[in-house]
Coordinates of C-alpha atoms and ligand atoms in Angstrom, one line a residue:
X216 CA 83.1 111.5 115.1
X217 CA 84.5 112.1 111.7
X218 CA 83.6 109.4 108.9
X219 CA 85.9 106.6 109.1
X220 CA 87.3 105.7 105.8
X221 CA 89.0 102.3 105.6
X222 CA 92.9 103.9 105.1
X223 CA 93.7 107.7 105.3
X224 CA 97.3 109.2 105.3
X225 CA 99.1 111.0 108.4
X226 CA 100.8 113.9 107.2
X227 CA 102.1 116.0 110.6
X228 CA 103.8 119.4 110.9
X229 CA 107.3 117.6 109.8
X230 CA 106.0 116.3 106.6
X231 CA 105.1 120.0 105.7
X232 CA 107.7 121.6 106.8
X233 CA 110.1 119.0 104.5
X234 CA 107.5 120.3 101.3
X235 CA 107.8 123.8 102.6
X236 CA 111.0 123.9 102.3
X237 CA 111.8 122.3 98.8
X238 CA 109.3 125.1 97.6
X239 CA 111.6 127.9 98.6
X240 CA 114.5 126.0 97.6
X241 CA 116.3 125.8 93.9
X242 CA 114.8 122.8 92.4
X243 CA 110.6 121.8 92.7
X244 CA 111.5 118.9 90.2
X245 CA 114.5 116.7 88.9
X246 CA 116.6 117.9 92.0
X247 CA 118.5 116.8 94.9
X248 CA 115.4 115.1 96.9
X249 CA 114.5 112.6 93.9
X250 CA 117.9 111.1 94.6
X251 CA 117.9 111.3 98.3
X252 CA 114.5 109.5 97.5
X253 CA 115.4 106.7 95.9
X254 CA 118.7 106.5 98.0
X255 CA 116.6 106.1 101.2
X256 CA 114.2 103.4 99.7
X257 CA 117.3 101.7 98.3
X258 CA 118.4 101.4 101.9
X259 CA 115.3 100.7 103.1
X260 CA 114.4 97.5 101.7
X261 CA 117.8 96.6 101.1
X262 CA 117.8 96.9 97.3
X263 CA 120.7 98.3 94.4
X264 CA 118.8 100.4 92.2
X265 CA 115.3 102.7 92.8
X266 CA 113.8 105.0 90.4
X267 CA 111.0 107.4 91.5
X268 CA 108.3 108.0 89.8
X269 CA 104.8 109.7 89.2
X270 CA 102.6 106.9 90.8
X271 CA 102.3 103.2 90.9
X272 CA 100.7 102.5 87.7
X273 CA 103.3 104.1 86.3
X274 CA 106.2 102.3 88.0
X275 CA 103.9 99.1 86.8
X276 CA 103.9 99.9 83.1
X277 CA 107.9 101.2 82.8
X278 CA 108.5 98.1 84.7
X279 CA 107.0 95.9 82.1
X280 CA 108.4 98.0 79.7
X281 CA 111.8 96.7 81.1
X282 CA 110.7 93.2 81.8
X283 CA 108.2 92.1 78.8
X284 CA 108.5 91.0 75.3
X285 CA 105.4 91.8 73.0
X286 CA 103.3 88.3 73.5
X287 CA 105.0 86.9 76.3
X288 CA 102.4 85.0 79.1
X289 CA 102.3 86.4 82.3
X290 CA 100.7 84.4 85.8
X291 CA 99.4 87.0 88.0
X292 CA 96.6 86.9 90.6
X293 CA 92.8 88.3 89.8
X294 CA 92.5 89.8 93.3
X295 CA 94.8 93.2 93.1
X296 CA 94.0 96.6 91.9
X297 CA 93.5 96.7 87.8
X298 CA 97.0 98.4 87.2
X299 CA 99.0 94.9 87.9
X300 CA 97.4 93.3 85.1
X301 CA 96.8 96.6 82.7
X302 CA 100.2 97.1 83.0
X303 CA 101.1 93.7 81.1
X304 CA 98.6 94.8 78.7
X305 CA 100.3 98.1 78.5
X306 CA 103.4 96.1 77.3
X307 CA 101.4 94.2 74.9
X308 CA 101.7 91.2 76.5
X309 CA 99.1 88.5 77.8
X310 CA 97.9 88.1 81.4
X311 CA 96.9 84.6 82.7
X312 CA 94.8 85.1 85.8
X313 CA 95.6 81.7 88.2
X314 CA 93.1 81.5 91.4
X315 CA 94.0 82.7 94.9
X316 CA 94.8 80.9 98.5
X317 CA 92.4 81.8 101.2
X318 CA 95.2 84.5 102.8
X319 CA 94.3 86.4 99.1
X320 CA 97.5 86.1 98.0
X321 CA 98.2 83.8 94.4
X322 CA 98.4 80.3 94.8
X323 CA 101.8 79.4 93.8
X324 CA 101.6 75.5 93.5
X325 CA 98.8 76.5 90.8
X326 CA 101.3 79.0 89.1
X327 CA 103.8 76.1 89.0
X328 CA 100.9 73.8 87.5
X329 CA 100.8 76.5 84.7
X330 CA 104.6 76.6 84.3
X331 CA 104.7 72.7 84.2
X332 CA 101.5 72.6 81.6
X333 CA 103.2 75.7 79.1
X334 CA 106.3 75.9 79.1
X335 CA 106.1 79.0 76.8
X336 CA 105.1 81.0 80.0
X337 CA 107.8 82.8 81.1
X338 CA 107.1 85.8 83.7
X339 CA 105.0 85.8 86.8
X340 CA 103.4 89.0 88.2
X341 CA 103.4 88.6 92.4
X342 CA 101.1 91.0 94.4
X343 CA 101.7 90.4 98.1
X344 CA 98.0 91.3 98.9
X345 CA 97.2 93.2 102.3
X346 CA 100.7 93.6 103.2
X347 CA 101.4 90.1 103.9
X348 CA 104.4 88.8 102.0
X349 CA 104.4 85.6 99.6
X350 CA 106.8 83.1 101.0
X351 CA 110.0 83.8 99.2
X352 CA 111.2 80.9 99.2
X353 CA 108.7 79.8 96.9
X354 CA 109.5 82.5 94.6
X355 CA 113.2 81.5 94.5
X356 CA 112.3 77.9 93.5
X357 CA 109.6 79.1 91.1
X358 CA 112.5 80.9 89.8
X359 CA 115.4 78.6 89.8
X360 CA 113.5 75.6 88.4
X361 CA 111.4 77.2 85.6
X362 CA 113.7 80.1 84.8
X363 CA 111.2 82.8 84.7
X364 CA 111.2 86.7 85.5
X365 CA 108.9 87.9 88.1
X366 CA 107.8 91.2 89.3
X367 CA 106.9 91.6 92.7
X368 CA 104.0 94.3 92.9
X369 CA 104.6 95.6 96.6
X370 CA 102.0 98.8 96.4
X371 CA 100.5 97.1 99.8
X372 CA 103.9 95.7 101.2
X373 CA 106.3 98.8 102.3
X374 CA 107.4 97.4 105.2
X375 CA 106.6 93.9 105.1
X376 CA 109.2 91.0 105.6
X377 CA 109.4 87.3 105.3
X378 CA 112.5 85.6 106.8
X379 CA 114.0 88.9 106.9
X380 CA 113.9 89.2 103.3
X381 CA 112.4 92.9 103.0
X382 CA 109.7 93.3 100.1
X383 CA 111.0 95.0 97.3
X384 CA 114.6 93.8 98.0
X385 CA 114.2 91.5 94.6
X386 CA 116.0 88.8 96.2
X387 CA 114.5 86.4 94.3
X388 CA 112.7 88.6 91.7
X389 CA 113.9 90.7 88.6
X390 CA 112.0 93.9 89.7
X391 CA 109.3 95.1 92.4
X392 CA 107.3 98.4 91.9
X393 CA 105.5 100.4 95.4
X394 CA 102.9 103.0 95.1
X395 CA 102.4 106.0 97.5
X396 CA 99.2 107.2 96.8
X397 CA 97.4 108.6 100.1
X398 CA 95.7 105.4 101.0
X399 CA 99.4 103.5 101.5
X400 CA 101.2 102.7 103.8
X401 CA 103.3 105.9 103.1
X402 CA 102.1 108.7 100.7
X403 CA 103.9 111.4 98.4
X404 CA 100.1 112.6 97.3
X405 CA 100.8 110.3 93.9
X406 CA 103.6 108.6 94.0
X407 CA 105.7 105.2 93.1
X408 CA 109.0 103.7 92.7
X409 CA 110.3 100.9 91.2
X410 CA 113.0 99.1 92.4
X411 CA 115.4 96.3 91.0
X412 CA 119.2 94.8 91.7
X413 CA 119.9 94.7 87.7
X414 CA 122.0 97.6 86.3
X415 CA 120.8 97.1 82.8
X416 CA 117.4 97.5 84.1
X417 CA 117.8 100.2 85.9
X418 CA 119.4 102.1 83.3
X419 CA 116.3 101.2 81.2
X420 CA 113.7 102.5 83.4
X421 CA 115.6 105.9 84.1
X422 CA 115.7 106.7 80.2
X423 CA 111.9 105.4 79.8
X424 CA 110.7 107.6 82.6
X425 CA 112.6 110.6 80.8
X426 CA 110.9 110.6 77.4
X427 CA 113.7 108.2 76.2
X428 CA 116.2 110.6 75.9
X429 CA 119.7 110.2 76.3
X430 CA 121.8 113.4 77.8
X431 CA 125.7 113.1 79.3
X432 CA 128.6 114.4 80.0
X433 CA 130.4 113.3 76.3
X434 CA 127.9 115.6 74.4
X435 CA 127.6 119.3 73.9
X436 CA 125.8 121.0 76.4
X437 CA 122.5 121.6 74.0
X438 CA 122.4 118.1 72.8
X439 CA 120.1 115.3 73.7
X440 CA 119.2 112.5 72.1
X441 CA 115.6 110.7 71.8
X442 CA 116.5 106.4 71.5
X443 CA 113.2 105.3 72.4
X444 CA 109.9 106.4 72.8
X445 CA 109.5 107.3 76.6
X446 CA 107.5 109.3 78.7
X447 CA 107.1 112.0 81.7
X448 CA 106.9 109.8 84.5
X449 CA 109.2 111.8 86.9
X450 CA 108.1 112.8 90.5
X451 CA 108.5 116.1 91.5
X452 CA 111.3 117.1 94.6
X453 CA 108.3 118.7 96.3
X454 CA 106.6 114.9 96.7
X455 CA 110.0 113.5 97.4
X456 CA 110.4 115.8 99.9
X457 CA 107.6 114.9 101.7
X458 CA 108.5 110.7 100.8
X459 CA 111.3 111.3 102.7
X460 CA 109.6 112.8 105.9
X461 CA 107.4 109.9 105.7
X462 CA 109.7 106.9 105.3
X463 CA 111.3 108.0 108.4
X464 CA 108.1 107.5 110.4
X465 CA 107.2 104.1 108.0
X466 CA 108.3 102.2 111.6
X467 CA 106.0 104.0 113.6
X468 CA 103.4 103.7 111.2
X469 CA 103.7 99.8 110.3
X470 CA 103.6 99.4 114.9
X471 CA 100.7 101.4 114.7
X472 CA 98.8 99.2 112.1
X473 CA 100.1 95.7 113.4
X474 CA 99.0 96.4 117.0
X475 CA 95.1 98.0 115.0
X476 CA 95.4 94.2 113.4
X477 CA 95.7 92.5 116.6
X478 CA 93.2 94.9 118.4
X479 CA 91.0 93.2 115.4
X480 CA 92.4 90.0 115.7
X481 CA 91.4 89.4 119.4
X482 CA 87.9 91.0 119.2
X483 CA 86.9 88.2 116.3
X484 CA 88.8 85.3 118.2
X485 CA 85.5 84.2 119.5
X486 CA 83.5 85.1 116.5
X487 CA 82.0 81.8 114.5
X488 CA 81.1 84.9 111.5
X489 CA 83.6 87.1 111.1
X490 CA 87.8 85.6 110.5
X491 CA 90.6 87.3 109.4
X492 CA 92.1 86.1 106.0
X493 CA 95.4 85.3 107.9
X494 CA 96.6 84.9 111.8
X495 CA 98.8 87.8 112.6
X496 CA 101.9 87.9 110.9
X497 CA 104.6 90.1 111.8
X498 CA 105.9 90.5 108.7
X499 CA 102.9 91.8 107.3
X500 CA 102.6 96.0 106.3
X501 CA 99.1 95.2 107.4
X502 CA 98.0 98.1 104.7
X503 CA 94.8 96.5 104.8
X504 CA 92.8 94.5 107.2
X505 CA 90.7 92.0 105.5
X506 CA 88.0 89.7 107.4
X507 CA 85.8 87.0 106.0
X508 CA 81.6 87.0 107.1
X509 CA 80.0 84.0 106.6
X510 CA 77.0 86.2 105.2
X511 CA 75.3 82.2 105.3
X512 CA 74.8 82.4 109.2
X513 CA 73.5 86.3 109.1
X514 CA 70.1 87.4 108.0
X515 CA 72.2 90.4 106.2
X516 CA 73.2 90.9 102.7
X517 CA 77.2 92.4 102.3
X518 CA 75.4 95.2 100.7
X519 CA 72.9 96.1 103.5
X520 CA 76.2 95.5 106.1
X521 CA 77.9 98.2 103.6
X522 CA 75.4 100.5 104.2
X523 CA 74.3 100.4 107.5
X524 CA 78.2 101.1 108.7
X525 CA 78.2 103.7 106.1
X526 CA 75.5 105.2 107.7
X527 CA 77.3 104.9 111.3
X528 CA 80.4 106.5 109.7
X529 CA 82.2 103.8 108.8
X530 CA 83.5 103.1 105.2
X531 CA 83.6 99.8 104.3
X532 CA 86.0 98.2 100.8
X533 CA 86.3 95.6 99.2
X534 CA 89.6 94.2 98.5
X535 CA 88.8 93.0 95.2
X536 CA 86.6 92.9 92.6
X537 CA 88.5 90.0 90.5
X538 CA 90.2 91.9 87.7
X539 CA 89.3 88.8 85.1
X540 CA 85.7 90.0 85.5
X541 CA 85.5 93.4 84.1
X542 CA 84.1 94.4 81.3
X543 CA 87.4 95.4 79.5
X544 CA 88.9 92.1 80.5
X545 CA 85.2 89.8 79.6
X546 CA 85.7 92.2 76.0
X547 CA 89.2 90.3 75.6
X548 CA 87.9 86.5 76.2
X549 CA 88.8 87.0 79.8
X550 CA 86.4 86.1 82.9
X551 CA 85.7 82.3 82.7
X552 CA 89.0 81.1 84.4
X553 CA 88.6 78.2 87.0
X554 CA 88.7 80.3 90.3
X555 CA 86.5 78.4 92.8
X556 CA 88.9 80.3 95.9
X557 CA 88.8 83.6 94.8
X558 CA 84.9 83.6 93.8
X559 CA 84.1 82.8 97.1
X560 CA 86.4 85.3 98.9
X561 CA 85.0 87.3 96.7
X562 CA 81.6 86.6 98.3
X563 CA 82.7 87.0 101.9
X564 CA 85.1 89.4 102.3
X565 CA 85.7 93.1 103.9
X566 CA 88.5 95.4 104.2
X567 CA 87.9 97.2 107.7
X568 CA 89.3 100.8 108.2
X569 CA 93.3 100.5 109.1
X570 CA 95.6 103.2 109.6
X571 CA 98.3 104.8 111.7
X572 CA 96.1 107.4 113.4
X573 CA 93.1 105.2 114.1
X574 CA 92.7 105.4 117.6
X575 CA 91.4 102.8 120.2
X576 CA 87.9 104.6 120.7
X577 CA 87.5 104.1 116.7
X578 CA 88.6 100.9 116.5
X579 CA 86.2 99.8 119.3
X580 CA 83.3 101.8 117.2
X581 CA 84.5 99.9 114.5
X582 CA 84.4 96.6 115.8
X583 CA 81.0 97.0 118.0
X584 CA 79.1 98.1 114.7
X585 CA 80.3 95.5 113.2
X586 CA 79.9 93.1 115.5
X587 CA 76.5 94.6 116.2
X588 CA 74.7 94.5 112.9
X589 CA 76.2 90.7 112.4
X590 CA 74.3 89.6 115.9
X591 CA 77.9 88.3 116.0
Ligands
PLP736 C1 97.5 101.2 94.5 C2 98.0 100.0 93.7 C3 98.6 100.2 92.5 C4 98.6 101.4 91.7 O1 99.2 102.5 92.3 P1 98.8 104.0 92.0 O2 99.9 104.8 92.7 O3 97.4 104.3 92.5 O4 98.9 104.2 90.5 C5 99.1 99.0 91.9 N1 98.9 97.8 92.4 C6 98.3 97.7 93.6 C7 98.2 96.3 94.2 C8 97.8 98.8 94.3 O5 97.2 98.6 95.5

């Protein structure tokens, strides 16, 4: 059996055939699939405005671009990849890190303690960990009542819905970002795309991501002007080419991952050690699979279980090293928050391998060895 890494991307003989053809074809970059691209996201999740670009951390610091002031205070969660928070930094900006609910998502009645306590804070940053979607309709109140922007940070969530309200829609945010590096829950090798319902912003983001230059139809045909300072951040039509091919097959893939979820699910219904962070939610992208082990009732240390499936072939994550407590972030005063939920979870938790092609003879290798070394 080949090593089993917790996510891997499935790329068939139509995804290459899509790239194939786009590098025979006129344009490898700033041609007719970036637009078919966004086009088909926009339809997707139900959204106005998308705007491709070269991966998710970029998508994260363009959208703070468009969505920060220098200094402004920004609630976000400390259990999400570094790029959510960077990205405010990028912007020049302050994060606040507010603690977590036990489905790893942030805890928005804390957020709305914050809000109540300073009202100088004005944005919040919303990952919807896993795949599993924050309730929107606390967004929308969070929203309406305080008046504050918020970013939605779907890099997990392609997919996902709650109450039919699609993530990355921005029905009750200002913008919402996705990443398709290979590991999500579709891939264009690097990849992201932001996407928002506000023309202004959208207008923004397309001149930021093209070194802030200006160039239309009004001007000579040599001239372009520079308004701000902006970068490279387009994706190529060979990658949007092959983001096409794989939003078609997103359905498939999500089925695939929600039925590997309640596979898990059932085989830990009876297990006092190991529970998933949430019951199975439809809604959920289920991009990753996280399960708490009560490493108290085990005579094995997270570190030896990461090892001993390592050695049986099976890769282990951990879904996340609290951002607040990185080096970088202890070097800016950061790291002594009031966290009690996320600490723990940080204690107990493992991401177990989940994607599309994992089939059932893995995923009962998966949870036997698991299962196995726990005495479980
Ligand atoms: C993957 C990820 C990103 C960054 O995306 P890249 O495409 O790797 O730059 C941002 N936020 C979250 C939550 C992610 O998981």
């Amino acid at each position: 059996m080949d090593f089993i890494n917790y996510g891997k991307q499935t790329v068939q003989k139509d995804d290459i055939d899509s790239v194939v053809e786009v590098l025979q074809s006129d344009f490898l970059t700033t041609g007719p699939k970036v637009v078919e691209f966004e086009k088909a996201i926009c339809d997707y999740v139900g959204v106005s405005y998308c705007v491709a670009v070269s991966n998710g951390t970029a998508a994260l610091h363009l959208a703070s671009l468009a969505l920060l002031k220098e200094k402004d205070k920004v609630l976000t969660t400390p259990n999400s990849f570094l790029a959510t928070s960077n990205s405010i930094i990028y912007a020049n900006a302050k994060p606040i890190f507010v603690d977590i609910k036990e489905d790893g998502n942030i805890d928005l009645e804390l957020c709305e303690k914050f809000l109540k306590e300073d009202s100088s804070i004005e944005v919040l940053y919303a990952v919807h960990f896993s795949g599993n979607p924050i309730e929107q309709e606390k967004l929308a109140y969070l929203k309406e009542r305080y008046n504050i922007k918020i970013l939605e940070d779907c890099a997990h969530s392609l997919g996902a819905s709650y109450n039919d309200i699609k993530a990355g829609s921005c029905k009750n945010s200002d913008i919402s970002i996705f990443s398709f590096h290979p590991v999500k829950n579709i891939t264009t090798g690097e990849g992201g795309a932001i996407t928002t319902n506000s023309k202004e912003i959208y207008k923004k983001l397309l001149f930021l991501r093209n070194h802030g230059m200006i160039k239309d139809s009004s001007m000579k045909p040599w001239e372009y002007e520079m308004r701000d300072l902006g970068f490279n951040y387009r994706l190529t039509d060979i990658q949007c080419a092959l983001g096409l091919s794989q939003l078609k097959k997103l359905d498939k893939f999500l089925k695939k991952r929600k039925a590997i979820a309640q596979k898990y699910d059932e085989a830990f219904k009876t297990c006092e050690i190991i529970k998933p962070i949430y019951p199975f939610f439809e809604g959920s992208a289920y991009h990753l699979y996280v399960v708490r082990v009560d490493f108290k009732k085990v005579n094995l240390s997270k570190e030896e279980l990461f090892y001993k499936m390592r050695e049986s072939g099976i890769g282990l994550q951990l879904h996340y090293i609290p951002i607040n407590k990185q080096p970088f972030y202890k070097n800016l005063g950061y790291g002594k928050e009031i966290t009690p939920i996320m600490d723990r979870y940080y204690e107990e938790v493992i991401s177990l391998p989940i994607f599309p092609s994992l089939d059932e003879e893995r995923q009962n290798y998966v949870i036997k060895s698991l299962k196995g070394f726990l005495n479980a």
